[in-house]
C-alpha cells in the first residue's frame, strides 16, 4: 500500500496543475472528519439521501423486484450509516442475499462491519478492502443477480468524463437485467452548494489539509500545513464543485529524496464533486448501457437516488 500511495502522490505532485488523489482522504483521521462533515448543518447531501432511504427503501425493493438469490455490491461504502436503512428494509422481505461493501479505507470498512454486526446480525456480509477499479473486475466472478450501489454522490468524484468509463466498465461486467442504484447530487442554488463545501466550523478545510498530514506521517514528507489554504469553488454551468489547497508562499516540500517546488498562490487540485441535472442523468444512463427504472428524490429535490437497469 505504501508503495502505491507514494507512487500516486509523487505522480500527482509532478503533474501540472499539481493534484492529490481524493481516494487517499480516508485514513482513520480522514474517515472520522468525513463523519463529522456528514453531520454539519451545511452538508445537505447526507441528510437528503438519508431521507430518501428512510422513506423510499420499500419502493426501491419493489422496483428492483428480485426473483431469486442476489448480491448487493456497494462501491465506496464508507461508514454505511445510510445504506443500513436500505438493507434493513430489504431484510424485511428476504435474507436470501449477500452484501459486499467495497472500500479502499480499511478504517471505514472496519467501522461499517462492526456497526452492521451489532445492528443487523442477520445480514450476510462479504467486506472487500480494495479500490473501485480493481473491484469492478470481481463483479464478473459469479452469475448471481446484482444490485450495485454507488451512493453518497461518489459518482461525482471522477475527473473529466471518468464516470462514463467507470459506468461502461460496470455495465460490461454485469448482466442484462442487473440493477444499479446511484446517488446523484442535483444542480441547485449555487450558494447552497458553496456552503456545503465551505462550512463555518472549518471541518471541510481540516478534511482537505488532513491529506497533507497523512503524507507527512506515512511518507515522511514535510508539508508545512499552516502555509496552505483551503479554496472551494462552484461553477453553476458545468456543475463542478472543486476544492483546491493553495500554497500561501514560495516553498519546497520534500518526500524522501524528492523535492517539490510550490510557487506563491499555486493550487493543488484536491477533489471534484459534480452536480447533475435530471437531463444529465438520463443522458449518462443512455450512454452507458442502462435504462432508468425510477428516480427517488428527497422533499427538497436536492438529491436523487436513481435506479437503473442494465440493458
Ligand atoms: C464521500 S465518502 C461516501 C461514503 C458513502 N458512499 C456514503 O454515501 O456515505 C467516499 C467513500 O468512498 C471511498 N473511496 C473513495 N475512492 C475510492 C476508490 N477509488 N476505491 C474504493 N473506495 C473509494 C472512501 O474511502 C470513502 O469511504
PDB file of N, CA and C in Angstrom, residues 59-162:
ATOM      1  N   UNK A  59     -40.028   1.005  -1.660  1.00  0.00           N
ATOM      2  CA  UNK A  59     -40.329   1.210  -3.092  1.00  0.00           C
ATOM      3  C   UNK A  59     -39.135   0.765  -3.947  1.00  0.00           C
ATOM      4  N   UNK A  60     -37.919   1.019  -3.442  1.00  0.00           N
ATOM      5  CA  UNK A  60     -36.720   0.608  -4.201  1.00  0.00           C
ATOM      6  C   UNK A  60     -36.698  -0.920  -4.314  1.00  0.00           C
ATOM      7  N   UNK A  61     -37.024  -1.595  -3.199  1.00  0.00           N
ATOM      8  CA  UNK A  61     -37.048  -3.072  -3.245  1.00  0.00           C
ATOM      9  C   UNK A  61     -38.081  -3.542  -4.278  1.00  0.00           C
ATOM     10  N   UNK A  62     -39.269  -2.941  -4.234  1.00  0.00           N
ATOM     11  CA  UNK A  62     -40.337  -3.377  -5.155  1.00  0.00           C
ATOM     12  C   UNK A  62     -39.932  -3.141  -6.611  1.00  0.00           C
ATOM     13  N   UNK A  63     -39.275  -2.019  -6.882  1.00  0.00           N
ATOM     14  CA  UNK A  63     -38.859  -1.731  -8.264  1.00  0.00           C
ATOM     15  C   UNK A  63     -37.723  -2.656  -8.705  1.00  0.00           C
ATOM     16  N   UNK A  64     -36.826  -2.982  -7.780  1.00  0.00           N
ATOM     17  CA  UNK A  64     -35.726  -3.913  -8.089  1.00  0.00           C
ATOM     18  C   UNK A  64     -36.316  -5.310  -8.318  1.00  0.00           C
ATOM     19  N   UNK A  65     -37.240  -5.692  -7.455  1.00  0.00           N
ATOM     20  CA  UNK A  65     -38.050  -6.900  -7.630  1.00  0.00           C
ATOM     21  C   UNK A  65     -37.234  -8.166  -7.919  1.00  0.00           C
ATOM     22  N   UNK A  66     -36.342  -8.557  -7.008  1.00  0.00           N
ATOM     23  CA  UNK A  66     -35.501  -9.736  -7.268  1.00  0.00           C
ATOM     24  C   UNK A  66     -36.335 -11.022  -7.249  1.00  0.00           C
ATOM     25  N   UNK A  67     -36.000 -11.930  -8.166  1.00  0.00           N
ATOM     26  CA  UNK A  67     -36.767 -13.177  -8.264  1.00  0.00           C
ATOM     27  C   UNK A  67     -36.068 -14.334  -7.568  1.00  0.00           C
ATOM     28  N   UNK A  68     -34.771 -14.176  -7.294  1.00  0.00           N
ATOM     29  CA  UNK A  68     -34.038 -15.270  -6.641  1.00  0.00           C
ATOM     30  C   UNK A  68     -32.875 -14.676  -5.844  1.00  0.00           C
ATOM     31  N   UNK A  69     -31.953 -15.541  -5.407  1.00  0.00           N
ATOM     32  CA  UNK A  69     -30.794 -15.094  -4.640  1.00  0.00           C
ATOM     33  C   UNK A  69     -30.090 -13.949  -5.358  1.00  0.00           C
ATOM     34  N   UNK A  70     -29.642 -12.953  -4.612  1.00  0.00           N
ATOM     35  CA  UNK A  70     -28.946 -11.851  -5.276  1.00  0.00           C
ATOM     36  C   UNK A  70     -27.799 -11.347  -4.412  1.00  0.00           C
ATOM     37  N   UNK A  71     -26.987 -10.448  -5.019  1.00  0.00           N
ATOM     38  CA  UNK A  71     -25.856  -9.857  -4.318  1.00  0.00           C
ATOM     39  C   UNK A  71     -25.963  -8.339  -4.418  1.00  0.00           C
ATOM     40  N   UNK A  72     -25.760  -7.667  -3.279  1.00  0.00           N
ATOM     41  CA  UNK A  72     -25.696  -6.201  -3.305  1.00  0.00           C
ATOM     42  C   UNK A  72     -24.230  -5.828  -3.161  1.00  0.00           C
ATOM     43  N   UNK A  73     -23.673  -5.185  -4.181  1.00  0.00           N
ATOM     44  CA  UNK A  73     -22.261  -4.782  -4.149  1.00  0.00           C
ATOM     45  C   UNK A  73     -22.232  -3.265  -4.010  1.00  0.00           C
ATOM     46  N   UNK A  74     -21.565  -2.753  -2.971  1.00  0.00           N
ATOM     47  CA  UNK A  74     -21.530  -1.291  -2.798  1.00  0.00           C
ATOM     48  C   UNK A  74     -20.116  -0.753  -2.977  1.00  0.00           C
ATOM     49  N   UNK A  75     -19.963   0.165  -3.935  1.00  0.00           N
ATOM     50  CA  UNK A  75     -18.661   0.811  -4.175  1.00  0.00           C
ATOM     51  C   UNK A  75     -18.509   2.020  -3.259  1.00  0.00           C
ATOM     52  N   UNK A  76     -17.395   2.076  -2.499  1.00  0.00           N
ATOM     53  CA  UNK A  76     -17.143   3.225  -1.611  1.00  0.00           C
ATOM     54  C   UNK A  76     -18.194   3.329  -0.535  1.00  0.00           C
ATOM     55  N   UNK A  77     -18.351   2.245   0.239  1.00  0.00           N
ATOM     56  CA  UNK A  77     -19.465   2.149   1.195  1.00  0.00           C
ATOM     57  C   UNK A  77     -19.333   3.119   2.369  1.00  0.00           C
ATOM     58  N   UNK A  78     -18.113   3.540   2.707  1.00  0.00           N
ATOM     59  CA  UNK A  78     -17.932   4.474   3.827  1.00  0.00           C
ATOM     60  C   UNK A  78     -18.401   3.851   5.134  1.00  0.00           C
ATOM     61  N   UNK A  79     -19.040   4.648   5.999  1.00  0.00           N
ATOM     62  CA  UNK A  79     -19.465   4.096   7.302  1.00  0.00           C
ATOM     63  C   UNK A  79     -20.796   3.357   7.196  1.00  0.00           C
ATOM     64  N   UNK A  80     -21.433   3.406   6.027  1.00  0.00           N
ATOM     65  CA  UNK A  80     -22.635   2.610   5.780  1.00  0.00           C
ATOM     66  C   UNK A  80     -23.868   3.065   6.551  1.00  0.00           C
ATOM     67  N   UNK A  81     -23.827   4.268   7.140  1.00  0.00           N
ATOM     68  CA  UNK A  81     -24.948   4.654   8.008  1.00  0.00           C
ATOM     69  C   UNK A  81     -26.260   4.817   7.231  1.00  0.00           C
ATOM     70  N   UNK A  82     -26.184   5.229   5.953  1.00  0.00           N
ATOM     71  CA  UNK A  82     -27.418   5.384   5.181  1.00  0.00           C
ATOM     72  C   UNK A  82     -27.851   4.056   4.552  1.00  0.00           C
ATOM     73  N   UNK A  83     -26.875   3.317   4.046  1.00  0.00           N
ATOM     74  CA  UNK A  83     -27.206   2.049   3.378  1.00  0.00           C
ATOM     75  C   UNK A  83     -27.893   1.084   4.353  1.00  0.00           C
ATOM     76  N   UNK A  84     -27.561   1.244   5.645  1.00  0.00           N
ATOM     77  CA  UNK A  84     -28.185   0.391   6.673  1.00  0.00           C
ATOM     78  C   UNK A  84     -29.716   0.435   6.551  1.00  0.00           C
ATOM     79  N   UNK A  85     -30.262   1.640   6.258  1.00  0.00           N
ATOM     80  CA  UNK A  85     -31.719   1.789   6.155  1.00  0.00           C
ATOM     81  C   UNK A  85     -32.273   0.931   5.020  1.00  0.00           C
ATOM     82  N   UNK A  86     -31.545   0.926   3.892  1.00  0.00           N
ATOM     83  CA  UNK A  86     -31.967   0.143   2.725  1.00  0.00           C
ATOM     84  C   UNK A  86     -31.907  -1.355   3.050  1.00  0.00           C
ATOM     85  N   UNK A  87     -30.796  -1.759   3.678  1.00  0.00           N
ATOM     86  CA  UNK A  87     -30.603  -3.192   3.961  1.00  0.00           C
ATOM     87  C   UNK A  87     -31.641  -3.682   4.972  1.00  0.00           C
ATOM     88  N   UNK A  88     -31.943  -2.846   5.962  1.00  0.00           N
ATOM     89  CA  UNK A  88     -32.951  -3.253   6.954  1.00  0.00           C
ATOM     90  C   UNK A  88     -34.297  -3.475   6.284  1.00  0.00           C
ATOM     91  N   UNK A  89     -34.630  -2.606   5.333  1.00  0.00           N
ATOM     92  CA  UNK A  89     -35.908  -2.749   4.627  1.00  0.00           C
ATOM     93  C   UNK A  89     -35.895  -4.020   3.762  1.00  0.00           C
ATOM     94  N   UNK A  90     -34.769  -4.264   3.068  1.00  0.00           N
ATOM     95  CA  UNK A  90     -34.654  -5.462   2.228  1.00  0.00           C
ATOM     96  C   UNK A  90     -34.799  -6.721   3.093  1.00  0.00           C
ATOM     97  N   UNK A  91     -34.188  -6.667   4.305  1.00  0.00           N
ATOM     98  CA  UNK A  91     -34.225  -7.860   5.166  1.00  0.00           C
ATOM     99  C   UNK A  91     -35.634  -8.177   5.670  1.00  0.00           C
ATOM    100  N   UNK A  92     -36.527  -7.178   5.622  1.00  0.00           N
ATOM    101  CA  UNK A  92     -37.926  -7.455   5.998  1.00  0.00           C
ATOM    102  C   UNK A  92     -38.568  -8.360   4.953  1.00  0.00           C
ATOM    103  N   UNK A  93     -38.035  -8.311   3.703  1.00  0.00           N
ATOM    104  CA  UNK A  93     -38.621  -9.098   2.611  1.00  0.00           C
ATOM    105  C   UNK A  93     -37.913 -10.437   2.439  1.00  0.00           C
ATOM    106  N   UNK A  94     -36.584 -10.435   2.583  1.00  0.00           N
ATOM    107  CA  UNK A  94     -35.817 -11.662   2.354  1.00  0.00           C
ATOM    108  C   UNK A  94     -34.421 -11.524   2.961  1.00  0.00           C
ATOM    109  N   UNK A  95     -33.820 -12.654   3.366  1.00  0.00           N
ATOM    110  CA  UNK A  95     -32.385 -12.542   3.680  1.00  0.00           C
ATOM    111  C   UNK A  95     -31.568 -13.427   2.737  1.00  0.00           C
ATOM    112  N   UNK A  96     -32.157 -13.675   1.551  1.00  0.00           N
ATOM    113  CA  UNK A  96     -31.502 -14.511   0.561  1.00  0.00           C
ATOM    114  C   UNK A  96     -30.579 -13.664  -0.330  1.00  0.00           C
ATOM    115  N   UNK A  97     -29.719 -12.877   0.325  1.00  0.00           N
ATOM    116  CA  UNK A  97     -28.763 -12.074  -0.446  1.00  0.00           C
ATOM    117  C   UNK A  97     -27.505 -11.832   0.375  1.00  0.00           C
ATOM    118  N   UNK A  98     -26.427 -11.527  -0.354  1.00  0.00           N
ATOM    119  CA  UNK A  98     -25.149 -11.198   0.288  1.00  0.00           C
ATOM    120  C   UNK A  98     -24.859  -9.728   0.024  1.00  0.00           C
ATOM    121  N   UNK A  99     -24.369  -9.032   1.039  1.00  0.00           N
ATOM    122  CA  UNK A  99     -23.995  -7.626   0.886  1.00  0.00           C
ATOM    123  C   UNK A  99     -22.477  -7.527   0.868  1.00  0.00           C
ATOM    124  N   UNK A 100     -21.911  -7.004  -0.240  1.00  0.00           N
ATOM    125  CA  UNK A 100     -20.451  -6.869  -0.370  1.00  0.00           C
ATOM    126  C   UNK A 100     -20.052  -5.401  -0.425  1.00  0.00           C
ATOM    127  N   UNK A 101     -19.721  -4.804   0.748  1.00  0.00           N
ATOM    128  CA  UNK A 101     -19.257  -3.411   0.729  1.00  0.00           C
ATOM    129  C   UNK A 101     -17.795  -3.352   0.325  1.00  0.00           C
ATOM    130  N   UNK A 102     -17.473  -2.444  -0.613  1.00  0.00           N
ATOM    131  CA  UNK A 102     -16.083  -2.302  -1.078  1.00  0.00           C
ATOM    132  C   UNK A 102     -15.602  -0.907  -0.679  1.00  0.00           C
ATOM    133  N   UNK A 103     -14.474  -0.833  -0.020  1.00  0.00           N
ATOM    134  CA  UNK A 103     -13.916   0.487   0.286  1.00  0.00           C
ATOM    135  C   UNK A 103     -12.399   0.387   0.368  1.00  0.00           C
ATOM    136  N   UNK A 104     -11.733   1.411  -0.128  1.00  0.00           N
ATOM    137  CA  UNK A 104     -10.268   1.447  -0.075  1.00  0.00           C
ATOM    138  C   UNK A 104      -9.788   1.771   1.339  1.00  0.00           C
ATOM    139  N   UNK A 105     -10.690   2.367   2.143  1.00  0.00           N
ATOM    140  CA  UNK A 105     -10.307   2.752   3.503  1.00  0.00           C
ATOM    141  C   UNK A 105     -10.571   1.603   4.471  1.00  0.00           C
ATOM    142  N   UNK A 106      -9.459   1.087   5.052  1.00  0.00           N
ATOM    143  CA  UNK A 106      -9.576  -0.016   6.000  1.00  0.00           C
ATOM    144  C   UNK A 106     -10.416   0.391   7.199  1.00  0.00           C
ATOM    145  N   UNK A 107     -10.181   1.624   7.684  1.00  0.00           N
ATOM    146  CA  UNK A 107     -10.849   2.037   8.917  1.00  0.00           C
ATOM    147  C   UNK A 107     -12.347   2.239   8.678  1.00  0.00           C
ATOM    148  N   UNK A 108     -12.712   2.794   7.492  1.00  0.00           N
ATOM    149  CA  UNK A 108     -14.142   2.967   7.203  1.00  0.00           C
ATOM    150  C   UNK A 108     -14.821   1.596   7.156  1.00  0.00           C
ATOM    151  N   UNK A 109     -14.182   0.644   6.482  1.00  0.00           N
ATOM    152  CA  UNK A 109     -14.774  -0.687   6.318  1.00  0.00           C
ATOM    153  C   UNK A 109     -14.895  -1.405   7.676  1.00  0.00           C
ATOM    154  N   UNK A 110     -13.856  -1.236   8.504  1.00  0.00           N
ATOM    155  CA  UNK A 110     -13.868  -1.859   9.831  1.00  0.00           C
ATOM    156  C   UNK A 110     -15.042  -1.317  10.667  1.00  0.00           C
ATOM    157  N   UNK A 111     -15.223   0.015  10.588  1.00  0.00           N
ATOM    158  CA  UNK A 111     -16.314   0.659  11.331  1.00  0.00           C
ATOM    159  C   UNK A 111     -17.661   0.168  10.837  1.00  0.00           C
ATOM    160  N   UNK A 112     -17.799   0.042   9.505  1.00  0.00           N
ATOM    161  CA  UNK A 112     -19.070  -0.429   8.928  1.00  0.00           C
ATOM    162  C   UNK A 112     -19.378  -1.847   9.417  1.00  0.00           C
ATOM    163  N   UNK A 113     -18.383  -2.733   9.330  1.00  0.00           N
ATOM    164  CA  UNK A 113     -18.613  -4.137   9.701  1.00  0.00           C
ATOM    165  C   UNK A 113     -19.032  -4.229  11.171  1.00  0.00           C
ATOM    166  N   UNK A 114     -18.351  -3.482  12.022  1.00  0.00           N
ATOM    167  CA  UNK A 114     -18.661  -3.528  13.462  1.00  0.00           C
ATOM    168  C   UNK A 114     -20.100  -3.048  13.702  1.00  0.00           C
ATOM    169  N   UNK A 115     -20.443  -1.915  13.080  1.00  0.00           N
ATOM    170  CA  UNK A 115     -21.780  -1.370  13.348  1.00  0.00           C
ATOM    171  C   UNK A 115     -22.868  -2.271  12.758  1.00  0.00           C
ATOM    172  N   UNK A 116     -22.628  -2.891  11.588  1.00  0.00           N
ATOM    173  CA  UNK A 116     -23.637  -3.778  10.985  1.00  0.00           C
ATOM    174  C   UNK A 116     -23.783  -5.072  11.785  1.00  0.00           C
ATOM    175  N   UNK A 117     -22.651  -5.596  12.291  1.00  0.00           N
ATOM    176  CA  UNK A 117     -22.747  -6.853  13.060  1.00  0.00           C
ATOM    177  C   UNK A 117     -23.623  -6.650  14.296  1.00  0.00           C
ATOM    178  N   UNK A 118     -23.553  -5.430  14.864  1.00  0.00           N
ATOM    179  CA  UNK A 118     -24.384  -5.148  16.048  1.00  0.00           C
ATOM    180  C   UNK A 118     -25.830  -4.870  15.653  1.00  0.00           C
ATOM    181  N   UNK A 119     -26.023  -4.018  14.601  1.00  0.00           N
ATOM    182  CA  UNK A 119     -27.384  -3.549  14.274  1.00  0.00           C
ATOM    183  C   UNK A 119     -28.180  -4.536  13.431  1.00  0.00           C
ATOM    184  N   UNK A 120     -27.504  -5.256  12.504  1.00  0.00           N
ATOM    185  CA  UNK A 120     -28.236  -6.179  11.622  1.00  0.00           C
ATOM    186  C   UNK A 120     -27.488  -7.519  11.534  1.00  0.00           C
ATOM    187  N   UNK A 121     -27.493  -8.285  12.661  1.00  0.00           N
ATOM    188  CA  UNK A 121     -26.707  -9.523  12.713  1.00  0.00           C
ATOM    189  C   UNK A 121     -27.155 -10.586  11.707  1.00  0.00           C
ATOM    190  N   UNK A 122     -28.368 -10.462  11.158  1.00  0.00           N
ATOM    191  CA  UNK A 122     -28.823 -11.499  10.213  1.00  0.00           C
ATOM    192  C   UNK A 122     -28.288 -11.258   8.789  1.00  0.00           C
ATOM    193  N   UNK A 123     -27.612 -10.124   8.584  1.00  0.00           N
ATOM    194  CA  UNK A 123     -27.116  -9.796   7.242  1.00  0.00           C
ATOM    195  C   UNK A 123     -25.901 -10.656   6.878  1.00  0.00           C
ATOM    196  N   UNK A 124     -25.919 -11.252   5.671  1.00  0.00           N
ATOM    197  CA  UNK A 124     -24.736 -11.972   5.162  1.00  0.00           C
ATOM    198  C   UNK A 124     -23.820 -10.947   4.517  1.00  0.00           C
ATOM    199  N   UNK A 125     -22.585 -10.838   5.061  1.00  0.00           N
ATOM    200  CA  UNK A 125     -21.687  -9.775   4.584  1.00  0.00           C
ATOM    201  C   UNK A 125     -20.391 -10.339   4.021  1.00  0.00           C
ATOM    202  N   UNK A 126     -19.871  -9.671   2.977  1.00  0.00           N
ATOM    203  CA  UNK A 126     -18.606 -10.080   2.374  1.00  0.00           C
ATOM    204  C   UNK A 126     -17.775  -8.817   2.102  1.00  0.00           C
ATOM    205  N   UNK A 127     -17.209  -8.196   3.194  1.00  0.00           N
ATOM    206  CA  UNK A 127     -16.497  -6.926   3.005  1.00  0.00           C
ATOM    207  C   UNK A 127     -15.225  -7.073   2.180  1.00  0.00           C
ATOM    208  N   UNK A 128     -14.960  -6.083   1.326  1.00  0.00           N
ATOM    209  CA  UNK A 128     -13.792  -6.146   0.431  1.00  0.00           C
ATOM    210  C   UNK A 128     -13.002  -4.835   0.540  1.00  0.00           C
ATOM    211  N   UNK A 129     -11.753  -4.940   1.026  1.00  0.00           N
ATOM    212  CA  UNK A 129     -10.899  -3.752   1.150  1.00  0.00           C
ATOM    213  C   UNK A 129     -10.082  -3.609  -0.136  1.00  0.00           C
ATOM    214  N   UNK A 130     -10.620  -2.806  -1.056  1.00  0.00           N
ATOM    215  CA  UNK A 130      -9.990  -2.701  -2.371  1.00  0.00           C
ATOM    216  C   UNK A 130     -10.396  -1.380  -3.017  1.00  0.00           C
ATOM    217  N   UNK A 131      -9.758  -1.012  -4.119  1.00  0.00           N
ATOM    218  CA  UNK A 131     -10.219   0.195  -4.802  1.00  0.00           C
ATOM    219  C   UNK A 131     -11.259  -0.195  -5.851  1.00  0.00           C
ATOM    220  N   UNK A 132     -12.121   0.791  -6.191  1.00  0.00           N
ATOM    221  CA  UNK A 132     -13.240   0.523  -7.112  1.00  0.00           C
ATOM    222  C   UNK A 132     -12.801  -0.198  -8.363  1.00  0.00           C
ATOM    223  N   UNK A 133     -11.686   0.298  -8.915  1.00  0.00           N
ATOM    224  CA  UNK A 133     -11.315  -0.111 -10.259  1.00  0.00           C
ATOM    225  C   UNK A 133     -10.941  -1.593 -10.295  1.00  0.00           C
ATOM    226  N   UNK A 134     -10.179  -2.053  -9.263  1.00  0.00           N
ATOM    227  CA  UNK A 134      -9.876  -3.483  -9.212  1.00  0.00           C
ATOM    228  C   UNK A 134     -11.144  -4.256  -8.887  1.00  0.00           C
ATOM    229  N   UNK A 135     -11.987  -3.668  -8.023  1.00  0.00           N
ATOM    230  CA  UNK A 135     -13.200  -4.378  -7.606  1.00  0.00           C
ATOM    231  C   UNK A 135     -14.179  -4.557  -8.763  1.00  0.00           C
ATOM    232  N   UNK A 136     -14.146  -3.639  -9.735  1.00  0.00           N
ATOM    233  CA  UNK A 136     -15.043  -3.765 -10.892  1.00  0.00           C
ATOM    234  C   UNK A 136     -14.860  -5.126 -11.569  1.00  0.00           C
ATOM    235  N   UNK A 137     -13.594  -5.561 -11.672  1.00  0.00           N
ATOM    236  CA  UNK A 137     -13.320  -6.840 -12.339  1.00  0.00           C
ATOM    237  C   UNK A 137     -13.947  -8.010 -11.598  1.00  0.00           C
ATOM    238  N   UNK A 138     -13.995  -7.906 -10.245  1.00  0.00           N
ATOM    239  CA  UNK A 138     -14.506  -9.052  -9.481  1.00  0.00           C
ATOM    240  C   UNK A 138     -16.024  -9.174  -9.579  1.00  0.00           C
ATOM    241  N   UNK A 139     -16.698  -8.173 -10.187  1.00  0.00           N
ATOM    242  CA  UNK A 139     -18.149  -8.287 -10.381  1.00  0.00           C
ATOM    243  C   UNK A 139     -18.489  -9.489 -11.255  1.00  0.00           C
ATOM    244  N   UNK A 140     -17.533  -9.838 -12.107  1.00  0.00           N
ATOM    245  CA  UNK A 140     -17.740 -10.938 -13.057  1.00  0.00           C
ATOM    246  C   UNK A 140     -17.664 -12.307 -12.406  1.00  0.00           C
ATOM    247  N   UNK A 141     -17.156 -12.369 -11.138  1.00  0.00           N
ATOM    248  CA  UNK A 141     -16.796 -13.650 -10.530  1.00  0.00           C
ATOM    249  C   UNK A 141     -17.946 -14.652 -10.404  1.00  0.00           C
ATOM    250  N   UNK A 142     -19.168 -14.170 -10.337  1.00  0.00           N
ATOM    251  CA  UNK A 142     -20.292 -15.127 -10.269  1.00  0.00           C
ATOM    252  C   UNK A 142     -21.453 -14.588 -11.100  1.00  0.00           C
ATOM    253  N   UNK A 143     -22.414 -15.466 -11.349  1.00  0.00           N
ATOM    254  CA  UNK A 143     -23.538 -15.088 -12.221  1.00  0.00           C
ATOM    255  C   UNK A 143     -24.763 -14.632 -11.442  1.00  0.00           C
ATOM    256  N   UNK A 144     -24.588 -14.414 -10.125  1.00  0.00           N
ATOM    257  CA  UNK A 144     -25.724 -14.036  -9.287  1.00  0.00           C
ATOM    258  C   UNK A 144     -26.308 -12.694  -9.754  1.00  0.00           C
ATOM    259  N   UNK A 145     -27.623 -12.554  -9.635  1.00  0.00           N
ATOM    260  CA  UNK A 145     -28.298 -11.280  -9.912  1.00  0.00           C
ATOM    261  C   UNK A 145     -27.681 -10.197  -9.031  1.00  0.00           C
ATOM    262  N   UNK A 146     -27.468  -9.011  -9.609  1.00  0.00           N
ATOM    263  CA  UNK A 146     -26.756  -7.977  -8.837  1.00  0.00           C
ATOM    264  C   UNK A 146     -27.519  -6.662  -8.735  1.00  0.00           C
ATOM    265  N   UNK A 147     -27.373  -6.053  -7.550  1.00  0.00           N
ATOM    266  CA  UNK A 147     -27.745  -4.653  -7.365  1.00  0.00           C
ATOM    267  C   UNK A 147     -26.458  -3.955  -6.940  1.00  0.00           C
ATOM    268  N   UNK A 148     -25.964  -3.051  -7.788  1.00  0.00           N
ATOM    269  CA  UNK A 148     -24.725  -2.332  -7.472  1.00  0.00           C
ATOM    270  C   UNK A 148     -25.097  -0.976  -6.876  1.00  0.00           C
ATOM    271  N   UNK A 149     -24.576  -0.674  -5.700  1.00  0.00           N
ATOM    272  CA  UNK A 149     -24.852   0.622  -5.056  1.00  0.00           C
ATOM    273  C   UNK A 149     -23.652   1.543  -5.238  1.00  0.00           C
ATOM    274  N   UNK A 150     -23.944   2.781  -5.602  1.00  0.00           N
ATOM    275  CA  UNK A 150     -22.885   3.784  -5.712  1.00  0.00           C
ATOM    276  C   UNK A 150     -23.495   5.073  -5.157  1.00  0.00           C
ATOM    277  N   UNK A 151     -23.426   5.214  -3.834  1.00  0.00           N
ATOM    278  CA  UNK A 151     -24.256   6.195  -3.142  1.00  0.00           C
ATOM    279  C   UNK A 151     -23.445   7.421  -2.729  1.00  0.00           C
ATOM    280  N   UNK A 152     -24.160   8.363  -2.089  1.00  0.00           N
ATOM    281  CA  UNK A 152     -23.489   9.487  -1.437  1.00  0.00           C
ATOM    282  C   UNK A 152     -22.805  10.423  -2.416  1.00  0.00           C
ATOM    283  N   UNK A 153     -23.206  10.392  -3.694  1.00  0.00           N
ATOM    284  CA  UNK A 153     -22.624  11.282  -4.690  1.00  0.00           C
ATOM    285  C   UNK A 153     -21.173  10.946  -5.032  1.00  0.00           C
ATOM    286  N   UNK A 154     -20.744   9.704  -4.718  1.00  0.00           N
ATOM    287  CA  UNK A 154     -19.388   9.268  -5.127  1.00  0.00           C
ATOM    288  C   UNK A 154     -19.214   9.370  -6.639  1.00  0.00           C
ATOM    289  N   UNK A 155     -20.317   9.181  -7.403  1.00  0.00           N
ATOM    290  CA  UNK A 155     -20.254   9.247  -8.869  1.00  0.00           C
ATOM    291  C   UNK A 155     -19.729  10.605  -9.341  1.00  0.00           C
ATOM    292  N   UNK A 156     -19.898  11.638  -8.497  1.00  0.00           N
ATOM    293  CA  UNK A 156     -19.472  12.993  -8.872  1.00  0.00           C
ATOM    294  C   UNK A 156     -17.987  13.225  -8.696  1.00  0.00           C
ATOM    295  N   UNK A 157     -17.257  12.228  -8.168  1.00  0.00           N
ATOM    296  CA  UNK A 157     -15.841  12.462  -7.845  1.00  0.00           C
ATOM    297  C   UNK A 157     -14.863  12.121  -8.972  1.00  0.00           C
ATOM    298  N   UNK A 158     -15.384  11.778 -10.170  1.00  0.00           N
ATOM    299  CA  UNK A 158     -14.473  11.468 -11.279  1.00  0.00           C
ATOM    300  C   UNK A 158     -14.122  12.737 -12.047  1.00  0.00           C
ATOM    301  N   UNK A 159     -12.859  12.819 -12.474  1.00  0.00           N
ATOM    302  CA  UNK A 159     -12.451  13.977 -13.283  1.00  0.00           C
ATOM    303  C   UNK A 159     -12.804  13.725 -14.745  1.00  0.00           C
ATOM    304  N   UNK A 160     -12.847  14.805 -15.517  1.00  0.00           N
ATOM    305  CA  UNK A 160     -13.168  14.749 -16.940  1.00  0.00           C
ATOM    306  C   UNK A 160     -14.466  13.968 -17.111  1.00  0.00           C
ATOM    307  N   UNK A 161     -14.437  12.914 -17.937  1.00  0.00           N
ATOM    308  CA  UNK A 161     -15.677  12.132 -18.053  1.00  0.00           C
ATOM    309  C   UNK A 161     -15.430  10.743 -17.486  1.00  0.00           C
ATOM    310  N   UNK A 162     -14.646  10.663 -16.409  1.00  0.00           N
ATOM    311  CA  UNK A 162     -14.278   9.374 -15.824  1.00  0.00           C
ATOM    312  C   UNK A 162     -15.469   8.530 -15.420  1.00  0.00           C
TER     313      UNK A 162
END
